[in-house]
mmCIF file of C-alpha atoms in Angstrom:
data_model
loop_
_atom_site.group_PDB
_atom_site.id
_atom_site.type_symbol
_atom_site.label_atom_id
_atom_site.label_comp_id
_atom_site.label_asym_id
_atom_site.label_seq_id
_atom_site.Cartn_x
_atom_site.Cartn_y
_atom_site.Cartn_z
ATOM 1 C CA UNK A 77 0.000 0.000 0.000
ATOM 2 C CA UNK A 78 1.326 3.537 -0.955
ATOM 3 C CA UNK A 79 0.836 6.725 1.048
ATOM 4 C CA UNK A 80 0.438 9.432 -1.105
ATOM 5 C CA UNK A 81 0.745 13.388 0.283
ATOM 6 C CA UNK A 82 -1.951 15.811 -0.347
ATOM 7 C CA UNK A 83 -1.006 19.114 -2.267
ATOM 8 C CA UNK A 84 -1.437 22.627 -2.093
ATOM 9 C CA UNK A 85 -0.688 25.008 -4.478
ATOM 10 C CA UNK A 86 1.830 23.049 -6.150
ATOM 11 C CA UNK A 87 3.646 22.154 -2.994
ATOM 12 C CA UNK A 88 3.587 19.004 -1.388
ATOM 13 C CA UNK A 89 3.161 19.195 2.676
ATOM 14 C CA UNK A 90 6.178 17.732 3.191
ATOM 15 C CA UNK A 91 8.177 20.820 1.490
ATOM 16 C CA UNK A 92 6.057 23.299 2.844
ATOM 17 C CA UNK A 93 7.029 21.945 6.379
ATOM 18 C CA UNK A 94 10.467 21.681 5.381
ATOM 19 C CA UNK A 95 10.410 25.590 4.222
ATOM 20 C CA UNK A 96 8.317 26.395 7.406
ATOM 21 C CA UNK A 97 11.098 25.130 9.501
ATOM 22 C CA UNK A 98 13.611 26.851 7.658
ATOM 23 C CA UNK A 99 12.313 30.188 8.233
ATOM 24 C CA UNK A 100 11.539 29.502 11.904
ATOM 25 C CA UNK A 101 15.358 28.265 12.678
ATOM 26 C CA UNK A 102 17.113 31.375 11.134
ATOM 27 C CA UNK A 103 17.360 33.511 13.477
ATOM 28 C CA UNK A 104 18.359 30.749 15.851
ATOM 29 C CA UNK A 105 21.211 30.238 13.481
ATOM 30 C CA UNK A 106 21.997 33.396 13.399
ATOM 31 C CA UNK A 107 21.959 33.747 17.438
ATOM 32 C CA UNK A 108 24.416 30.788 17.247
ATOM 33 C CA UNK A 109 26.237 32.503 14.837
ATOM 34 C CA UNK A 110 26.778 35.448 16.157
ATOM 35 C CA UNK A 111 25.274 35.981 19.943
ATOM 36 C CA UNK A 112 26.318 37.620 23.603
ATOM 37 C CA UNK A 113 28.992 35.749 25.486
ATOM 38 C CA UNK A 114 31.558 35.838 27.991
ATOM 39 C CA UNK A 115 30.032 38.218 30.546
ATOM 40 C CA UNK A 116 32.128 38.913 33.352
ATOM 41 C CA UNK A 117 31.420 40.673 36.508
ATOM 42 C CA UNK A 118 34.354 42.495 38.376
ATOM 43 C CA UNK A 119 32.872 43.688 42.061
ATOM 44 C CA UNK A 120 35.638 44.239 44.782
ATOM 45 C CA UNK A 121 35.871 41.598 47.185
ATOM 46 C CA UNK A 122 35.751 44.161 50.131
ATOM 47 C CA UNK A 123 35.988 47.607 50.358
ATOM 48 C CA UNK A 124 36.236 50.188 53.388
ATOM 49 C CA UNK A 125 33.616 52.355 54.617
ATOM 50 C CA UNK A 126 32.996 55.507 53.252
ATOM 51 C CA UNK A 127 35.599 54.619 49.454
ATOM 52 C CA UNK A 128 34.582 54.606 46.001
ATOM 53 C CA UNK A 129 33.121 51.150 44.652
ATOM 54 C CA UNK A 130 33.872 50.759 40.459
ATOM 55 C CA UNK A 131 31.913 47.537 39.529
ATOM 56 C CA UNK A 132 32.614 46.261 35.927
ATOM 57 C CA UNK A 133 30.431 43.934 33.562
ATOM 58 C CA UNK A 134 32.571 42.945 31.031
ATOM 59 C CA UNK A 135 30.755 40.886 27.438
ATOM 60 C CA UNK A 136 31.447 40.271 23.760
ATOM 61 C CA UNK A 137 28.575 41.061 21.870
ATOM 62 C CA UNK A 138 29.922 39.839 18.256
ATOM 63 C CA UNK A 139 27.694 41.288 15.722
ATOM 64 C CA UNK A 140 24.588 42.076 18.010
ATOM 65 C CA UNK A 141 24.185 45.405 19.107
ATOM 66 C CA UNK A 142 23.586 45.830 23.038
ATOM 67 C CA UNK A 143 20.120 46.548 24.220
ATOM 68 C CA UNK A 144 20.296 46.481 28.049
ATOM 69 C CA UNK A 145 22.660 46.524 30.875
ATOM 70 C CA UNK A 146 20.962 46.823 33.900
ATOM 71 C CA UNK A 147 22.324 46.552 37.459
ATOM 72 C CA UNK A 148 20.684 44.743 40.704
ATOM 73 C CA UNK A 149 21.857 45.065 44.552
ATOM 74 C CA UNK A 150 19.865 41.541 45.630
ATOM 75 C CA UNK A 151 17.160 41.330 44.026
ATOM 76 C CA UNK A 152 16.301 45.391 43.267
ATOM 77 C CA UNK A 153 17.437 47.362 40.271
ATOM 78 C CA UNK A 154 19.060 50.197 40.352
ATOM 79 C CA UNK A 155 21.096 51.137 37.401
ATOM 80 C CA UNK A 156 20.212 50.660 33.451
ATOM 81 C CA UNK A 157 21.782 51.927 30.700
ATOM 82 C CA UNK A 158 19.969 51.751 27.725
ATOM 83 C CA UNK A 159 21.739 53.145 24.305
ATOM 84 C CA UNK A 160 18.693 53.247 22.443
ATOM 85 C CA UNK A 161 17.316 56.130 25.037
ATOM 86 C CA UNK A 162 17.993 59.546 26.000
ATOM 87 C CA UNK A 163 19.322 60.083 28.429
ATOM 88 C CA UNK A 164 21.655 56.625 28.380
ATOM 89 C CA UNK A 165 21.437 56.132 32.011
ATOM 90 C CA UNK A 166 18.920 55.663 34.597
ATOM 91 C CA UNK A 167 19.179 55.289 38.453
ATOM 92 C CA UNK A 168 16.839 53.708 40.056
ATOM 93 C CA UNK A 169 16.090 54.999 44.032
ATOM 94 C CA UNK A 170 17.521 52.865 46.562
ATOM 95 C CA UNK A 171 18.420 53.599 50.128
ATOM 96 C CA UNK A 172 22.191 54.581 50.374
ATOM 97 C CA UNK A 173 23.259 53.813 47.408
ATOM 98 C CA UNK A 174 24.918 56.504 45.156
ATOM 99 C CA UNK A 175 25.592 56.049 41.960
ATOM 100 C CA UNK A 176 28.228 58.279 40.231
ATOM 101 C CA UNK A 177 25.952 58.902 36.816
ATOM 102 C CA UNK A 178 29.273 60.936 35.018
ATOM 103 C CA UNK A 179 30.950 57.784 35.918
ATOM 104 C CA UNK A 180 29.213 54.975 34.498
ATOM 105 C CA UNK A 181 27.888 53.523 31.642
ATOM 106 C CA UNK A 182 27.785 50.389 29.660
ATOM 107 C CA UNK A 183 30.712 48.242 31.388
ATOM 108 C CA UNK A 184 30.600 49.368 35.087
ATOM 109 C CA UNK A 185 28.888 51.785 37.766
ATOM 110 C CA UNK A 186 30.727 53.809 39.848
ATOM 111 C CA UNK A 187 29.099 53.950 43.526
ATOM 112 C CA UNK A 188 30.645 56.861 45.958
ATOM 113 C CA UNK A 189 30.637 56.319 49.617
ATOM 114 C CA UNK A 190 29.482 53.162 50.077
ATOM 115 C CA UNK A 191 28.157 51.850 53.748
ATOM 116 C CA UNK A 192 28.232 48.127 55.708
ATOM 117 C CA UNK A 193 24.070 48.662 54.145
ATOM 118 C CA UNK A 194 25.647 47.646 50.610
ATOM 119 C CA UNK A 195 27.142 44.990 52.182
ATOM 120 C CA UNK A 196 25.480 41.770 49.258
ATOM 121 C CA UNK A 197 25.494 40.390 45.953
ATOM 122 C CA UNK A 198 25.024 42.335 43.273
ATOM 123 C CA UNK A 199 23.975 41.077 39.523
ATOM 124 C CA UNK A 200 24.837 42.566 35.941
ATOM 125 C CA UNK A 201 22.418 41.519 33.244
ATOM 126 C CA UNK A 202 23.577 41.975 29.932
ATOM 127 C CA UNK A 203 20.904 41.920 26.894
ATOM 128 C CA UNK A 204 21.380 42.119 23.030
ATOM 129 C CA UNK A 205 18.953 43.939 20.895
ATOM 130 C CA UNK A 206 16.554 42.444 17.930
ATOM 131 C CA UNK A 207 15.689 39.855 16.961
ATOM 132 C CA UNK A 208 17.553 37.455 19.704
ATOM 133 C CA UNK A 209 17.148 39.444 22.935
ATOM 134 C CA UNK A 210 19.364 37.036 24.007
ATOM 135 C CA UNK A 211 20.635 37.756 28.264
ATOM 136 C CA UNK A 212 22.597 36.665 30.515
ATOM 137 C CA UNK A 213 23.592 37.333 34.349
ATOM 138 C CA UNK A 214 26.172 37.085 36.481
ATOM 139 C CA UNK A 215 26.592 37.764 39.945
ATOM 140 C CA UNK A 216 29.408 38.662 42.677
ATOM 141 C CA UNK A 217 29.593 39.621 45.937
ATOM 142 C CA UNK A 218 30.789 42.588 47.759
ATOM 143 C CA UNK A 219 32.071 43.061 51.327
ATOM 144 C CA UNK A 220 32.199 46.679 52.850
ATOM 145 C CA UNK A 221 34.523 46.898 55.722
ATOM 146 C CA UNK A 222 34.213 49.128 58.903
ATOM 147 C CA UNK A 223 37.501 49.246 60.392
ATOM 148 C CA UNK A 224 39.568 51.584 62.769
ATOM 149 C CA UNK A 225 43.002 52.995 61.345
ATOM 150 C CA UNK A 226 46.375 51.286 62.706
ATOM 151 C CA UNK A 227 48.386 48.766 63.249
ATOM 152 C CA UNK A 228 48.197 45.257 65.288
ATOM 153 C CA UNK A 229 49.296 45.382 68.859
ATOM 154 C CA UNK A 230 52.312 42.980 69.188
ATOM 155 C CA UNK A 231 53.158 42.105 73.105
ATOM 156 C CA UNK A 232 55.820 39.426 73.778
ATOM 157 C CA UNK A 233 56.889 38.064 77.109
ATOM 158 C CA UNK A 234 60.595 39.558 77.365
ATOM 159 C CA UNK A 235 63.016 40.840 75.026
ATOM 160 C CA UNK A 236 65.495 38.464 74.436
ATOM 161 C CA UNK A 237 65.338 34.557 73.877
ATOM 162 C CA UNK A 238 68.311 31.859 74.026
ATOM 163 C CA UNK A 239 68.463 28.681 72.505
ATOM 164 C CA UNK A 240 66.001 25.790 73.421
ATOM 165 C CA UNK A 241 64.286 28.524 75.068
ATOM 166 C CA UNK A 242 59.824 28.725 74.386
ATOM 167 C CA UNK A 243 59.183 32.247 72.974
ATOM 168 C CA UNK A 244 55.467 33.598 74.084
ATOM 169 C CA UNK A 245 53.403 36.539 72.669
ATOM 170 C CA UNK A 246 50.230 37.597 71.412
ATOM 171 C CA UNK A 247 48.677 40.336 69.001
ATOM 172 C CA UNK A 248 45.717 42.517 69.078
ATOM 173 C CA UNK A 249 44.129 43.529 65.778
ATOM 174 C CA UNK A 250 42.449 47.031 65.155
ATOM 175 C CA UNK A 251 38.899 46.755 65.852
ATOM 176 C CA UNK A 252 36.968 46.285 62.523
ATOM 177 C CA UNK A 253 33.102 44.567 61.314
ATOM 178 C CA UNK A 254 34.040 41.840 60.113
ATOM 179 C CA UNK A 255 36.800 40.283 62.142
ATOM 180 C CA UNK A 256 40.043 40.648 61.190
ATOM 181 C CA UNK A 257 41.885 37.013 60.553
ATOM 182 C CA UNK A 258 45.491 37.351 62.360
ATOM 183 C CA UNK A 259 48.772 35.451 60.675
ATOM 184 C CA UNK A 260 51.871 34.878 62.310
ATOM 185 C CA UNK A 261 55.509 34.599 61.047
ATOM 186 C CA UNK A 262 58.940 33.736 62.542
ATOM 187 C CA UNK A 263 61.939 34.531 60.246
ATOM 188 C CA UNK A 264 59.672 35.274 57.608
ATOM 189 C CA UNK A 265 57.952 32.235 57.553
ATOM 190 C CA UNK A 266 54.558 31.438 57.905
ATOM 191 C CA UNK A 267 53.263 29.679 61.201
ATOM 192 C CA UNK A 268 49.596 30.024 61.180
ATOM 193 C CA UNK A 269 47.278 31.994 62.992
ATOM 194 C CA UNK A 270 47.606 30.639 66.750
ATOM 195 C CA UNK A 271 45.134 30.465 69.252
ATOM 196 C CA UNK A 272 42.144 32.931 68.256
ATOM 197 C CA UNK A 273 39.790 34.800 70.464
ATOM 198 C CA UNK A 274 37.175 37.865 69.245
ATOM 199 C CA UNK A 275 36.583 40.273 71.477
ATOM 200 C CA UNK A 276 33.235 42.477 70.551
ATOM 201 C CA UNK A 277 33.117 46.106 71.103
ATOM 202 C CA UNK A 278 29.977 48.652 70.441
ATOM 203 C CA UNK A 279 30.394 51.817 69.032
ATOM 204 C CA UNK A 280 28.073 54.595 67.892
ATOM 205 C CA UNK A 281 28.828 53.666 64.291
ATOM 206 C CA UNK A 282 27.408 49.501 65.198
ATOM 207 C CA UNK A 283 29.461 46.536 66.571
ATOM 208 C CA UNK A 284 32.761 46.216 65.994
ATOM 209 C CA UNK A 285 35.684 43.248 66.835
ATOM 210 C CA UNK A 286 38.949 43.213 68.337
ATOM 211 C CA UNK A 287 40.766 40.142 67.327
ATOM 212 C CA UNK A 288 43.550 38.247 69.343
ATOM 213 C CA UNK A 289 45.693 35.847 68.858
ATOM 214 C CA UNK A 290 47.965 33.792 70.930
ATOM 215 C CA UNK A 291 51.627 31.484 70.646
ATOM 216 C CA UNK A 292 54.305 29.666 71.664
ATOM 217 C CA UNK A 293 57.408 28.825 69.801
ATOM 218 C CA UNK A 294 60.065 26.860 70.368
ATOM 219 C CA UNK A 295 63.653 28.367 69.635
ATOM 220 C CA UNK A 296 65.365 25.948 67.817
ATOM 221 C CA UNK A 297 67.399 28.742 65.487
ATOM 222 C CA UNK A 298 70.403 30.672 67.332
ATOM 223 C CA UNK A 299 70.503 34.308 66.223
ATOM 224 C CA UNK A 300 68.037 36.792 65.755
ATOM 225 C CA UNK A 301 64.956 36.519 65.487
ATOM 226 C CA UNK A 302 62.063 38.461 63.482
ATOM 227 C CA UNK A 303 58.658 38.505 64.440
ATOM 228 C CA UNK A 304 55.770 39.592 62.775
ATOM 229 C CA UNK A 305 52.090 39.706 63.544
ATOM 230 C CA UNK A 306 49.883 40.463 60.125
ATOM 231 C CA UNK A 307 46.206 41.242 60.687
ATOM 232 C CA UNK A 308 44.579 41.170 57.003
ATOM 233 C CA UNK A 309 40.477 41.613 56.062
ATOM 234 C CA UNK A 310 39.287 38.943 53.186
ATOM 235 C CA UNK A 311 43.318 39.324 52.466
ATOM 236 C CA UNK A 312 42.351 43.057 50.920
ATOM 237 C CA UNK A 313 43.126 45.291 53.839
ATOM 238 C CA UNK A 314 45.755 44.474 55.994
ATOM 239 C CA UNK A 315 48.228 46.067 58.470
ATOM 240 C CA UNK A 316 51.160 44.322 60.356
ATOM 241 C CA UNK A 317 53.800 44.744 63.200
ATOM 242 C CA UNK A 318 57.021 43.286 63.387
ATOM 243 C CA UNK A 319 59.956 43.030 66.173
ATOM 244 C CA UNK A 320 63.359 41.876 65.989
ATOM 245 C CA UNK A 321 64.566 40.190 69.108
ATOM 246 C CA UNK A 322 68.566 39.591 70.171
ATOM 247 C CA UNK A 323 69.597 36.262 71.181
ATOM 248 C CA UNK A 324 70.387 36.010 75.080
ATOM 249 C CA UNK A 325 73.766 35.021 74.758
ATOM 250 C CA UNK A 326 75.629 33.685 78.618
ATOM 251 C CA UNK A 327 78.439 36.668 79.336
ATOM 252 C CA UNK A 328 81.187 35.327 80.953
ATOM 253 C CA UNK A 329 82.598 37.444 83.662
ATOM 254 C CA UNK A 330 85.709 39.075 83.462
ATOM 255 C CA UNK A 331 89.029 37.338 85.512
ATOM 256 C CA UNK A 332 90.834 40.977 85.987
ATOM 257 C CA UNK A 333 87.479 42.876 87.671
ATOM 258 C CA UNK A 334 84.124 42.272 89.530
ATOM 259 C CA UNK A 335 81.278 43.967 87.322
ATOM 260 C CA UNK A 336 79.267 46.796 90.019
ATOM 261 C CA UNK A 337 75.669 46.341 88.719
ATOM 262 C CA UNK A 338 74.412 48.325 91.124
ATOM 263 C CA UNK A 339 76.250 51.443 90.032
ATOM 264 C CA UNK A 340 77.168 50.486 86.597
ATOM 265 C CA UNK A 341 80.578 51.085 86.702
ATOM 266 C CA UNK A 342 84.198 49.431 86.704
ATOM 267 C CA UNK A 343 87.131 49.734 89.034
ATOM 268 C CA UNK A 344 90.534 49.916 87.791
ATOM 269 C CA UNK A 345 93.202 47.953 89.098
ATOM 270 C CA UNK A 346 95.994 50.851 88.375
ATOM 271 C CA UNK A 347 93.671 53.221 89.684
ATOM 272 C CA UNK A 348 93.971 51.349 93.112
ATOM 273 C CA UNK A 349 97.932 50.862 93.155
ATOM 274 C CA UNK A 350 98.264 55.068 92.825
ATOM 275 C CA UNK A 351 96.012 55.558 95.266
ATOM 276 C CA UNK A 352 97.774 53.024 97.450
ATOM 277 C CA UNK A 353 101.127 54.441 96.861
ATOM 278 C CA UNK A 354 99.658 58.111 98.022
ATOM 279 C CA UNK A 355 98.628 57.317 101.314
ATOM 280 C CA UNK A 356 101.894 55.518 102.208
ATOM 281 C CA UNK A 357 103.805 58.789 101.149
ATOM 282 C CA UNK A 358 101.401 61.460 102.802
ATOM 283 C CA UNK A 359 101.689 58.846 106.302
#
C-alpha cells in the first residue's frame, strides 16, 4: 500500500514543512552565529567604609548590538543603561546607594561612599537587541569593611630569647566589622594563625571586633629573630607589626674585675695601686 501526500498550491506538505522550519530556525542560526557571550562581573571583594566602589560587567557582543545593561543590589534594580534612550542612564532609588551617573555607563557603575548597608550580591544583566534578545547574568559579591586605622598590637613576654628557650606573645588587631583574621611569622615564615579569640566592642557607628591571637614557639634557630604579627580583612586590607629580638647570649665574667651592677661602673686595678702608693707617702 502507498501513502500518497496531499497538495497545495503546487507544494507538497512535506516541502512546505520543510520551508516552514527553515524560516523559523534562522534567526536561531543566526543567534548561534553570532550571539552575547563571555560576561564577566568584576565587584571588589571588600571595600572600606565611606571609598569609592567601580563595579565592571565585562561581554562580547559579536555582531549584536547591546540593548540592556541593567544593574541589581539583591534582588532590586538600580542602574540601566539603555543606548537606544535619552538620556543613556537611569538610576533607580535605593536607600544609600549613590551612583556616580558621570561615571558609568555600559561596562561598570561607579558607587561613591558606600556603607556596611551595601554589604550583598550584586547582579549585571547583559541583553542584546533584535531579533535574539538574548541575556545573561552574572553575579558577585561585595564586602564593605568598617575598620579603625592602625596597626596590630604585638606584646611578647621579654626581650630576648636563648636557645632551646619557648618564645610567648600575642597580638591585638584594630577593631573592625568583620573580624580581622590574624597570621603569624617567625623569620619570615609562615606559622599560622595561633590560638584565636574575638573580642566584641559597640560603638556609635554599630558593633565592631577586636581580634587576638595567641603562641608559643620553640627556639630551635640561634641568632636573631624576626617577628611579625599580620592582621589582614578577606586578604584586601591588611596592616602588620614586626619586632626583631637579640639572642640572650651567657656573658662570661671578666678574671681581671668584679662587674658593680648596682652602680654600673668598673674599678681599675691601676687606679687602686696610685692611690695606694699616696697614702703611704702622705703617712
Amino acid at each position: 500500500m502507498t501513502k500518497t501526500t496531499a497538495c497545495h498550491g503546487g507544494l507538497t506538505i512535506t516541502t512546505w514543512w520543510f520551508w516552514w522550519c527553515t524560516a523559523a530556525l534562522v534567526p536561531f542560526v543566526i543567534g548561534m552565529a553570532t550571539c552575547l557571550k563571555d560576561v564577566f562581573i568584576e565587584v571588589p571583594i571588600a571595600i572600606r567604609e565611606g571609598t569609592t566602589a567601580i563595579l565592571r560587567c565585562d561581554y562580547d557582543l559579536e555582531q549584536e548590538a547591546l540593548y540592556t545593561v541593567k544593574w541589581y543590589k539583591g534582588r532590586r534594580e538600580f542602574f540601566r543603561y539603555v543606548p537606544k534612550e535619552l538620556p543613556h542612564t537611569r538610576v533607580f532609588p535605593l536607600a544609600t546607594i549613590n551612583v556616580d551617573v558621570s561615571e558609568s555607563g555600559p561596562n561598570q557603575v561607579v558607587l561613591r561612599q558606600v556603607t556596611p548597608e551595601l554589604d550583598g550580591k550584586y547582579r549585571c544583566e547583559v541583553s542584546a537587541d533584535a531579533p535574539t534578545f538574548h541575556t545573561q547574568i552574572v553575579a558577585a559579591w561585595m564586602h564593605v569593611v568598617r575598620t579603625m586605622d592602625g596597626k596590630p598590637e604585638l606584646h611578647l613576654e621579654k626581650p630576648q630569647y636563648s636557645l632551646g628557650e619557648k618564645l610567648r606573645a600575642n597580638c591585638s588587631s584594630p577593631l573592625s566589622n568583620p573580624p580581622a583574621n590574624i597570621t603569624w611569622f617567625i623569620n619570615d615564615k609562615e606559622l599560622g594563625n595561633g590560638r584565636i579569640i574575638r573580642i566584641p566592642s559597640v560603638r556609635p557607628s554599630g558593633q565592631l571586633f577586636k581580634t587576638v591571637s595567641s603562641i608559643e614557639y620553640d627556639v630551635l634557630i640561634a641568632g636573631k629573630l624576626k617577628v611579625k604579627c599580620q592582621s589582614d580583612i578577606y586578604h584586601v586590607i591588611w596592616s602588620e607589626t614586626e619586632v626583631m629580638l637579640d639572642e640572650d647570649k651567657p656573658r662570661l665574667a671578666s678574671i681581671l674585675q668584679p662587674h658593680d651592677h648596682s652602680a654600673g661602673l668598673t674599678s681599675s686595678p691601676s687606679f687602686s695601686i696610685i692611690l695606694l702608693i699616696t697614702c703611704v707617702i702622705i703617712r
